[in-house]
Coordinates of C-alpha atoms and ligand atoms in Angstrom, one line a residue:
M1 CA 6.1 15.1 13.5
R2 CA 2.3 15.2 13.3
V3 CA 1.0 12.0 14.7
M4 CA -2.2 10.6 13.3
A5 CA -3.9 7.2 13.7
Q6 CA -5.6 5.2 11.2
L7 CA -7.5 2.1 11.0
A8 CA -6.1 -0.4 8.7
M9 CA -6.7 -3.9 7.3
V10 CA -4.2 -6.6 6.1
M11 CA -5.6 -9.6 4.2
N12 CA -3.5 -12.9 3.8
L13 CA -4.4 -13.9 0.3
D14 CA -3.2 -17.4 0.8
K15 CA -6.3 -18.0 2.9
C16 CA -9.0 -16.5 0.7
I17 CA -11.1 -19.4 -0.9
G18 CA -13.2 -17.0 -2.9
C19 CA -16.4 -17.9 -1.1
H20 CA -17.8 -14.3 -1.3
T21 CA -19.2 -14.5 2.1
C22 CA -17.6 -11.3 3.0
S23 CA -19.2 -9.6 -0.1
V24 CA -22.8 -11.1 0.7
T25 CA -22.9 -10.3 4.2
C26 CA -21.6 -6.7 3.6
K27 CA -24.2 -6.2 0.8
Q28 CA -27.0 -7.4 3.4
A29 CA -25.7 -5.0 6.0
W30 CA -25.0 -2.0 3.7
T31 CA -26.4 -2.0 0.2
N32 CA -29.6 -3.8 0.3
R33 CA -31.6 -0.7 -0.7
G34 CA -33.0 0.7 -3.8
G35 CA -30.3 2.4 -5.9
T36 CA -27.5 0.3 -4.4
E37 CA -28.2 -2.9 -6.4
Y38 CA -24.8 -2.9 -8.4
M39 CA -22.7 -1.8 -5.6
W40 CA -20.4 -4.0 -3.7
F41 CA -18.6 -2.3 -1.1
N42 CA -16.6 -5.5 -0.6
N43 CA -16.0 -7.5 -3.8
V44 CA -13.7 -10.5 -4.6
E45 CA -12.0 -10.6 -7.9
T46 CA -10.2 -13.5 -9.5
R47 CA -6.9 -12.6 -10.5
P48 CA -5.8 -12.4 -13.3
G49 CA -9.0 -11.0 -14.5
Q50 CA -10.9 -7.7 -15.6
G51 CA -12.0 -6.8 -12.0
Y52 CA -15.0 -4.8 -10.8
P53 CA -15.9 -2.6 -12.4
R54 CA -14.6 -4.0 -15.5
Q55 CA -10.8 -2.8 -16.2
Y56 CA -10.8 -0.5 -13.4
Q57 CA -7.1 -1.0 -13.3
D58 CA -6.5 0.4 -16.8
Q59 CA -5.9 4.1 -15.6
E60 CA -5.5 5.0 -19.3
K61 CA -9.1 4.1 -20.1
W62 CA -10.5 6.7 -17.6
K63 CA -8.6 9.4 -19.3
G64 CA -10.2 12.4 -17.4
G65 CA -9.1 10.8 -14.1
W66 CA -6.8 12.6 -11.6
Q67 CA -3.1 12.4 -10.9
L68 CA -0.9 14.0 -8.3
N69 CA 1.5 16.7 -9.7
R70 CA 5.0 17.0 -8.2
R71 CA 3.7 19.3 -5.5
G72 CA 1.0 16.9 -4.3
K73 CA -1.9 18.8 -5.8
L74 CA -4.6 16.7 -7.8
T75 CA -5.0 17.8 -11.4
L76 CA -6.8 16.3 -14.3
K77 CA -4.8 14.1 -16.3
S78 CA -5.1 15.6 -19.7
G79 CA -6.5 18.4 -21.9
S80 CA -6.3 22.2 -22.0
R81 CA -7.2 24.3 -19.0
L82 CA -10.6 25.0 -20.6
K83 CA -11.3 21.5 -21.4
R84 CA -10.3 20.4 -17.8
L85 CA -12.7 23.1 -16.5
L86 CA -15.3 21.8 -18.7
N87 CA -14.5 18.2 -17.7
I88 CA -15.2 19.0 -14.0
F89 CA -19.0 19.5 -15.2
A90 CA -19.3 17.1 -18.0
N91 CA -17.4 14.3 -16.1
P92 CA -17.5 11.9 -19.0
D93 CA -15.0 9.2 -17.7
L94 CA -17.3 7.3 -15.6
P95 CA -17.9 3.4 -15.8
T96 CA -21.1 2.6 -17.2
V97 CA -23.5 0.3 -15.3
S98 CA -22.5 -2.5 -17.7
D99 CA -18.9 -2.2 -16.3
Y100 CA -20.3 -3.0 -12.8
Y101 CA -23.2 -5.3 -13.7
E102 CA -26.9 -5.4 -13.6
P103 CA -28.4 -7.9 -11.2
W104 CA -30.0 -10.8 -12.8
S105 CA -31.6 -14.1 -12.4
Y106 CA -32.5 -16.8 -14.9
D107 CA -35.7 -17.3 -16.7
Y108 CA -36.6 -20.8 -15.3
D109 CA -39.9 -20.9 -17.2
N110 CA -37.7 -21.4 -20.3
L111 CA -36.5 -24.8 -18.8
L112 CA -39.9 -26.0 -17.2
S113 CA -42.2 -24.9 -20.2
S114 CA -40.0 -25.6 -23.0
P115 CA -41.6 -28.0 -25.7
A116 CA -39.4 -31.1 -26.6
M117 CA -36.3 -30.0 -28.7
D118 CA -33.4 -31.5 -30.2
T119 CA -31.1 -29.5 -27.9
T120 CA -31.4 -28.9 -24.2
P121 CA -33.1 -25.8 -23.2
V122 CA -31.2 -23.1 -21.4
A123 CA -32.3 -20.7 -18.7
R124 CA -31.9 -17.3 -20.1
P125 CA -30.6 -14.3 -18.0
K126 CA -33.2 -12.1 -16.8
S127 CA -32.8 -8.7 -15.4
L128 CA -34.0 -8.2 -12.0
I129 CA -34.5 -4.6 -12.6
T130 CA -36.4 -4.5 -15.7
G131 CA -37.7 -8.1 -15.7
E132 CA -36.7 -8.5 -19.3
N133 CA -34.7 -11.4 -20.8
T134 CA -31.4 -9.8 -21.6
K135 CA -28.0 -10.6 -23.0
I136 CA -26.0 -10.2 -19.9
T137 CA -22.3 -9.6 -20.9
W138 CA -20.6 -8.8 -17.6
G139 CA -20.9 -9.3 -13.8
A140 CA -18.8 -9.0 -10.8
N141 CA -16.2 -11.6 -10.9
W142 CA -17.6 -12.8 -14.2
D143 CA -14.1 -14.4 -15.0
D144 CA -14.2 -16.4 -11.8
D145 CA -11.6 -19.2 -12.0
L146 CA -10.6 -18.8 -15.5
G147 CA -7.0 -18.3 -14.5
S148 CA -4.3 -16.9 -16.7
G149 CA -4.0 -17.8 -20.3
P150 CA -3.7 -16.2 -23.7
E151 CA -7.5 -15.1 -23.9
Q152 CA -6.9 -13.1 -20.6
V153 CA -4.3 -11.0 -22.2
G154 CA -6.0 -7.8 -23.4
K155 CA -8.5 -8.2 -20.7
D156 CA -6.2 -8.0 -17.6
P157 CA -4.0 -4.8 -18.3
L158 CA -1.4 -6.2 -15.7
L159 CA -1.2 -9.7 -17.5
S160 CA -1.0 -7.8 -20.9
R161 CA 2.1 -5.9 -19.7
L162 CA 3.9 -9.0 -18.7
S163 CA 2.7 -11.3 -21.7
E164 CA 6.3 -11.3 -22.8
Q165 CA 7.7 -12.4 -19.5
V166 CA 5.2 -14.8 -18.0
K167 CA 4.4 -18.2 -19.5
L168 CA 0.7 -18.5 -20.2
E169 CA 0.6 -22.0 -21.5
F170 CA -1.8 -24.4 -19.8
E171 CA 0.7 -26.1 -17.5
Q172 CA 1.7 -22.8 -16.1
T173 CA -1.7 -21.2 -15.6
F174 CA -2.4 -19.6 -12.2
M175 CA -5.1 -17.8 -10.4
F176 CA -6.0 -16.4 -6.8
Y177 CA -8.5 -14.3 -5.3
L178 CA -8.2 -10.6 -4.4
P179 CA -11.0 -9.3 -2.0
R180 CA -11.4 -5.5 -2.1
I181 CA -12.8 -2.9 -0.4
C182 CA -12.2 1.1 0.0
E183 CA -8.6 1.5 0.9
H184 CA -9.4 4.5 3.4
C185 CA -6.5 6.1 1.8
L186 CA -4.1 8.6 3.5
N187 CA -4.3 10.8 0.6
P188 CA -8.0 10.2 -0.7
S189 CA -8.5 11.4 -4.1
C190 CA -12.3 11.0 -3.8
A191 CA -12.1 13.6 -1.3
A192 CA -9.8 15.8 -3.2
S193 CA -11.9 15.7 -6.3
C194 CA -15.2 16.4 -4.6
P195 CA -16.4 20.0 -5.6
S196 CA -18.9 19.9 -2.7
G197 CA -16.4 19.1 0.0
A198 CA -18.7 16.2 1.0
I199 CA -16.1 13.6 1.4
Y200 CA -13.9 13.8 4.6
K201 CA -11.4 11.6 6.5
R202 CA -12.1 11.2 10.2
A203 CA -9.2 12.7 12.2
E204 CA -9.6 10.1 15.0
D205 CA -9.4 6.9 12.9
G206 CA -8.9 7.7 9.1
I207 CA -12.1 6.4 8.0
V208 CA -13.1 8.0 4.7
L209 CA -16.9 9.2 4.7
V210 CA -19.4 10.8 2.4
D211 CA -21.6 13.4 4.0
Q212 CA -25.0 12.6 2.6
D213 CA -26.4 16.1 3.3
K214 CA -23.4 17.8 1.4
C215 CA -23.3 15.4 -1.5
R216 CA -24.6 17.1 -4.7
G217 CA -24.1 14.2 -7.0
W218 CA -21.2 15.5 -9.1
R219 CA -19.7 12.0 -9.3
Q220 CA -16.3 13.5 -9.6
C221 CA -15.2 11.1 -6.9
V222 CA -16.1 8.1 -8.9
T223 CA -13.8 9.4 -11.6
G224 CA -11.3 10.3 -9.2
C225 CA -10.9 7.1 -7.0
P226 CA -8.4 4.9 -9.0
Y227 CA -9.7 2.0 -7.2
K228 CA -13.2 2.6 -8.2
K229 CA -14.5 1.9 -4.9
I230 CA -17.1 4.8 -4.6
Y231 CA -20.6 4.5 -6.1
F232 CA -23.3 6.7 -7.3
N233 CA -26.9 5.8 -5.9
H234 CA -29.2 6.5 -8.8
K235 CA -32.2 6.8 -6.5
T236 CA -30.7 9.3 -3.9
G237 CA -28.4 11.1 -6.4
K238 CA -25.6 10.6 -3.9
A239 CA -22.2 8.9 -3.6
E240 CA -21.8 6.0 -1.3
K241 CA -18.9 4.0 -0.2
C242 CA -17.6 1.5 2.3
T243 CA -17.6 2.9 5.7
F244 CA -15.2 0.6 7.4
C245 CA -18.4 -0.4 9.5
Y246 CA -17.7 2.7 11.6
P247 CA -20.9 2.1 13.8
R248 CA -19.5 -1.3 14.6
V249 CA -15.7 -0.4 15.2
E250 CA -16.9 2.5 17.4
V251 CA -18.3 0.0 19.8
G252 CA -15.4 -2.3 19.6
I253 CA -16.6 -4.9 17.1
P254 CA -14.9 -5.7 13.8
T255 CA -16.2 -5.0 10.4
V256 CA -18.8 -7.3 8.9
C257 CA -16.4 -8.7 6.3
S258 CA -13.9 -9.3 8.9
E259 CA -16.2 -11.0 11.3
T260 CA -17.8 -13.2 8.6
C261 CA -14.7 -14.0 6.6
V262 CA -14.6 -17.9 6.2
G263 CA -10.9 -18.0 5.7
R264 CA -10.2 -15.7 8.7
L265 CA -7.7 -13.8 6.7
R266 CA -8.5 -10.2 7.4
Y267 CA -6.7 -8.7 10.2
I268 CA -7.7 -5.1 11.7
G269 CA -5.5 -2.7 13.4
V270 CA -4.3 0.8 14.2
M271 CA -1.3 2.2 12.5
L272 CA 0.5 5.6 13.7
Y273 CA 1.7 7.7 10.8
D274 CA 3.3 11.2 10.3
A275 CA 0.7 13.2 8.6
D276 CA 3.3 15.8 7.6
K277 CA 5.2 13.2 5.3
V278 CA 2.1 11.8 3.4
L279 CA 2.0 14.4 0.5
E280 CA 5.8 14.1 0.2
A281 CA 5.8 10.4 0.0
A282 CA 2.7 10.5 -2.5
S283 CA 4.9 12.6 -4.8
V284 CA 8.2 10.7 -5.1
T285 CA 9.0 10.7 -8.8
D286 CA 9.7 6.9 -9.4
D287 CA 6.8 4.8 -9.0
K288 CA 9.0 2.0 -7.7
D289 CA 9.8 4.3 -4.8
L290 CA 6.4 4.5 -3.6
Y291 CA 6.0 1.4 -1.5
P292 CA 9.2 2.1 0.4
A293 CA 8.0 5.9 0.7
Q294 CA 4.6 4.8 2.2
L295 CA 6.6 2.5 4.7
G296 CA 8.6 5.6 5.7
V297 CA 5.3 7.4 6.7
F298 CA 4.4 4.8 9.3
L299 CA 5.7 5.6 12.9
N300 CA 7.0 3.0 15.6
P301 CA 4.3 2.7 18.2
H302 CA 7.0 1.7 20.7
D303 CA 9.2 4.5 20.2
P304 CA 8.8 6.8 23.3
R305 CA 9.2 9.9 21.2
V306 CA 6.2 8.8 19.0
V307 CA 4.1 7.9 21.9
A308 CA 4.7 11.4 23.5
E309 CA 3.8 13.1 20.3
A310 CA 0.7 10.8 19.9
E311 CA -0.5 11.9 23.6
R312 CA 0.2 15.7 22.9
A313 CA -1.9 15.0 19.5
G314 CA -4.9 13.9 21.6
I315 CA -4.7 10.2 20.8
S316 CA -6.3 8.3 23.4
P317 CA -4.1 5.8 25.6
E318 CA -6.3 2.9 24.2
W319 CA -5.6 3.8 20.6
I320 CA -1.8 4.0 21.4
Q321 CA -2.0 0.7 23.0
A322 CA -4.0 -0.8 20.0
A323 CA -1.2 0.5 17.7
Q324 CA 1.3 -1.2 19.9
D325 CA -0.4 -4.6 20.0
S326 CA -1.5 -4.2 16.3
P327 CA -0.8 -7.3 14.0
I328 CA -1.0 -4.9 11.1
Y329 CA 2.1 -3.0 12.2
K330 CA 4.0 -6.3 12.6
L331 CA 3.0 -7.6 9.1
I332 CA 3.6 -4.4 7.3
V333 CA 6.6 -3.0 9.2
D334 CA 8.4 -5.5 11.2
Y335 CA 8.1 -8.5 8.9
Q336 CA 7.5 -6.7 5.6
I337 CA 5.2 -9.4 4.3
A338 CA 2.2 -7.3 3.7
L339 CA 2.2 -5.1 0.6
P340 CA -0.1 -2.1 -0.6
L341 CA -2.3 -2.6 -3.5
H342 CA -1.3 -0.3 -6.5
P343 CA 0.9 2.2 -4.7
E344 CA 1.6 3.9 -8.1
Y345 CA -2.0 5.4 -7.7
R346 CA -0.5 7.6 -5.1
T347 CA -3.4 7.7 -2.8
M348 CA -1.5 5.8 0.1
P349 CA -3.9 2.9 0.4
M350 CA -4.6 1.4 3.8
V351 CA -5.6 -1.9 2.9
W352 CA -2.5 -4.3 2.3
Y353 CA -2.1 -7.5 1.3
V354 CA 0.0 -10.8 2.2
P355 CA 0.9 -12.1 -1.3
P356 CA -0.3 -15.6 -2.1
L357 CA 2.4 -18.2 -1.9
S358 CA 0.7 -21.2 -2.8
P359 CA 0.3 -23.5 -4.8
V360 CA 3.8 -24.4 -4.3
V361 CA 5.6 -25.9 -7.5
D362 CA 7.7 -28.8 -6.6
V363 CA 10.9 -27.4 -8.1
L364 CA 13.5 -30.0 -6.7
S365 CA 12.0 -32.8 -8.3
E366 CA 11.5 -30.9 -11.5
T367 CA 8.2 -32.6 -12.1
G368 CA 6.3 -29.1 -12.3
H369 CA 3.9 -30.6 -10.1
D370 CA 2.5 -28.7 -7.2
G371 CA 4.5 -29.9 -4.2
E372 CA 3.6 -29.7 -0.4
D373 CA 7.1 -29.5 0.9
A374 CA 7.8 -25.7 1.4
R375 CA 11.6 -26.5 1.8
N376 CA 11.7 -27.0 -2.0
L377 CA 10.4 -23.7 -2.5
F378 CA 12.9 -21.9 -0.2
G379 CA 15.5 -20.2 -2.3
A380 CA 13.5 -20.9 -5.7
I381 CA 11.0 -18.1 -5.4
D382 CA 11.2 -17.3 -9.1
A383 CA 9.7 -21.1 -9.9
L384 CA 6.5 -20.2 -8.1
R385 CA 3.3 -20.9 -9.9
I386 CA 1.9 -17.4 -9.4
P387 CA 4.7 -15.2 -11.1
V388 CA 6.6 -12.9 -8.9
E389 CA 6.2 -10.3 -11.9
Y390 CA 2.5 -10.3 -11.6
L391 CA 2.4 -9.9 -8.0
A392 CA 4.8 -7.0 -8.3
E393 CA 2.5 -5.4 -10.7
L394 CA -0.2 -5.5 -8.3
F395 CA 1.8 -4.6 -5.0
T396 CA 5.0 -2.7 -5.7
A397 CA 4.6 -0.9 -9.1
G398 CA 6.7 -3.7 -10.9
D399 CA 9.5 -3.9 -8.4
V400 CA 10.2 -7.6 -7.7
G401 CA 12.5 -7.3 -5.0
P402 CA 9.9 -6.6 -2.0
V403 CA 7.7 -9.2 -3.4
R404 CA 10.4 -11.8 -3.6
A405 CA 11.5 -11.0 0.0
A406 CA 8.1 -11.2 1.3
L407 CA 7.4 -14.7 -0.4
Q408 CA 10.9 -15.8 0.9
R409 CA 10.0 -15.1 4.4
L410 CA 6.6 -16.8 4.1
A411 CA 8.1 -19.9 2.4
G412 CA 10.8 -19.9 5.3
M413 CA 8.1 -19.6 8.0
R414 CA 6.1 -22.4 6.2
A415 CA 9.1 -24.8 6.1
F416 CA 10.2 -23.9 9.7
M417 CA 6.7 -24.5 11.2
R418 CA 6.6 -27.9 9.1
S419 CA 9.9 -28.9 10.7
V420 CA 8.8 -27.8 14.2
N421 CA 5.4 -29.7 14.0
L422 CA 7.0 -32.9 12.8
G423 CA 9.6 -32.8 15.4
E424 CA 12.4 -32.3 13.1
E425 CA 15.6 -30.0 13.4
P426 CA 14.8 -27.0 11.3
D427 CA 17.3 -26.3 8.3
P428 CA 19.7 -23.6 10.0
A429 CA 19.4 -21.4 6.8
I430 CA 15.6 -21.4 6.9
A431 CA 15.6 -20.8 10.7
A432 CA 17.7 -17.8 10.3
S433 CA 15.4 -16.4 7.5
V434 CA 12.3 -16.3 9.8
R435 CA 14.2 -14.8 12.8
Ligands
SF4_501 FE1 -11.4 7.4 -1.7 FE2 -11.1 5.4 -3.5 FE3 -9.2 5.9 -1.5 FE4 -11.6 4.8 -1.0 S1 -10.0 3.8 -2.3 S2 -10.5 6.3 0.3 S3 -13.0 5.9 -2.3 S4 -9.8 7.2 -3.1
SF4_502 FE1 -12.1 -14.7 0.9 FE2 -12.8 -14.5 3.4 FE3 -14.3 -13.3 1.5 FE4 -14.5 -15.9 1.6 S1 -15.1 -14.5 3.2 S2 -14.1 -14.7 -0.1 S3 -12.5 -16.4 2.3 S4 -12.0 -12.7 2.1

């Protein structure tokens, strides 16, 4: 056993209201310089949707991307050896700026100075970089609040895979928000793909950083990160990414996104894990085994043997205590209500999500309306407005079992607390499920 400590985050998606405060405050703190205009270290996507950059989840689109072979080594996905070698230098599989977005405002003069017309004048989009009127075709969260529907099939690869199984008529439409930062992966493919060795994972807390002096601007990290959470600064010629606000966490204050989150949905904590098991877990054959495999990497911080090994590994008593007190450990391991984002990318992501439960469909009265009473939901998880299958594509490589179990527990907890708050006797079956 080789114990290491990792800062991690869990986001409770039921609480996200899509206000983008986290994105704006992060941008103000970290990417308000020239060359970083298009970068959002934190972004909030509407699901279903294309994401940011556009279609980042379509791993086939980035054909030159990297994948782990059975021995846990990163290799380019396709092509002959020579082609793969050439690929390292040519690096053609990068999102373009139009897949991210170009910052724009509106040409309000068009409104104010327009002559009398038959139709109402419109304010045209105007590029904030070139100052020209432009035909903007994409922006971060461009598909905000569109929800599911036949027109989203083909744009959201997850929805496209499920279009046969998931009903997409108007009455069944669904949407929710997914805030995203760098995953500070246990097995970061950005670091593995950097020819200059400029990306490193800090031993003390697992934060993944780019050494700006060593970076030579190869951009292999952009290709290599399946979450597309590392960006190229076109002014400095260097890669940049979320730093988990390390100057803040080093002095004991939370990340900017956590501190300013309106929904208070971000939990930060310390996880202890067995570094010797990471590559083995990342290399399991079946994608559906990756979520349990990653769970198996985490160590119980209350186990005296783990504590002794952690002390031997030089982890400070404060950090061991933080791991023991961590809400993250409880949400991920004890209750198993937090799940990893796309474990099939095999980088062992460390930002996990409590899947959204609401809105609750009133399944007992069979009206199909959204219901308030979570007792109706308990035992009827498959009747949720947000299809379990869609959540499974996001969080468990398509395995609906763990998602259903997490939602069941959340529904039970909601019903239990409602009974307690109303002074009612909780349903014994529900009470048993939350204990
Ligand atoms: Fe690297 Fe991407 Fe993982 Fe962040 S999410 S650590 S940039 S591979
Ligand atoms: Fe969601 Fe919080 Fe970000 Fe608002 S600040 S979009 S509630 S994560």
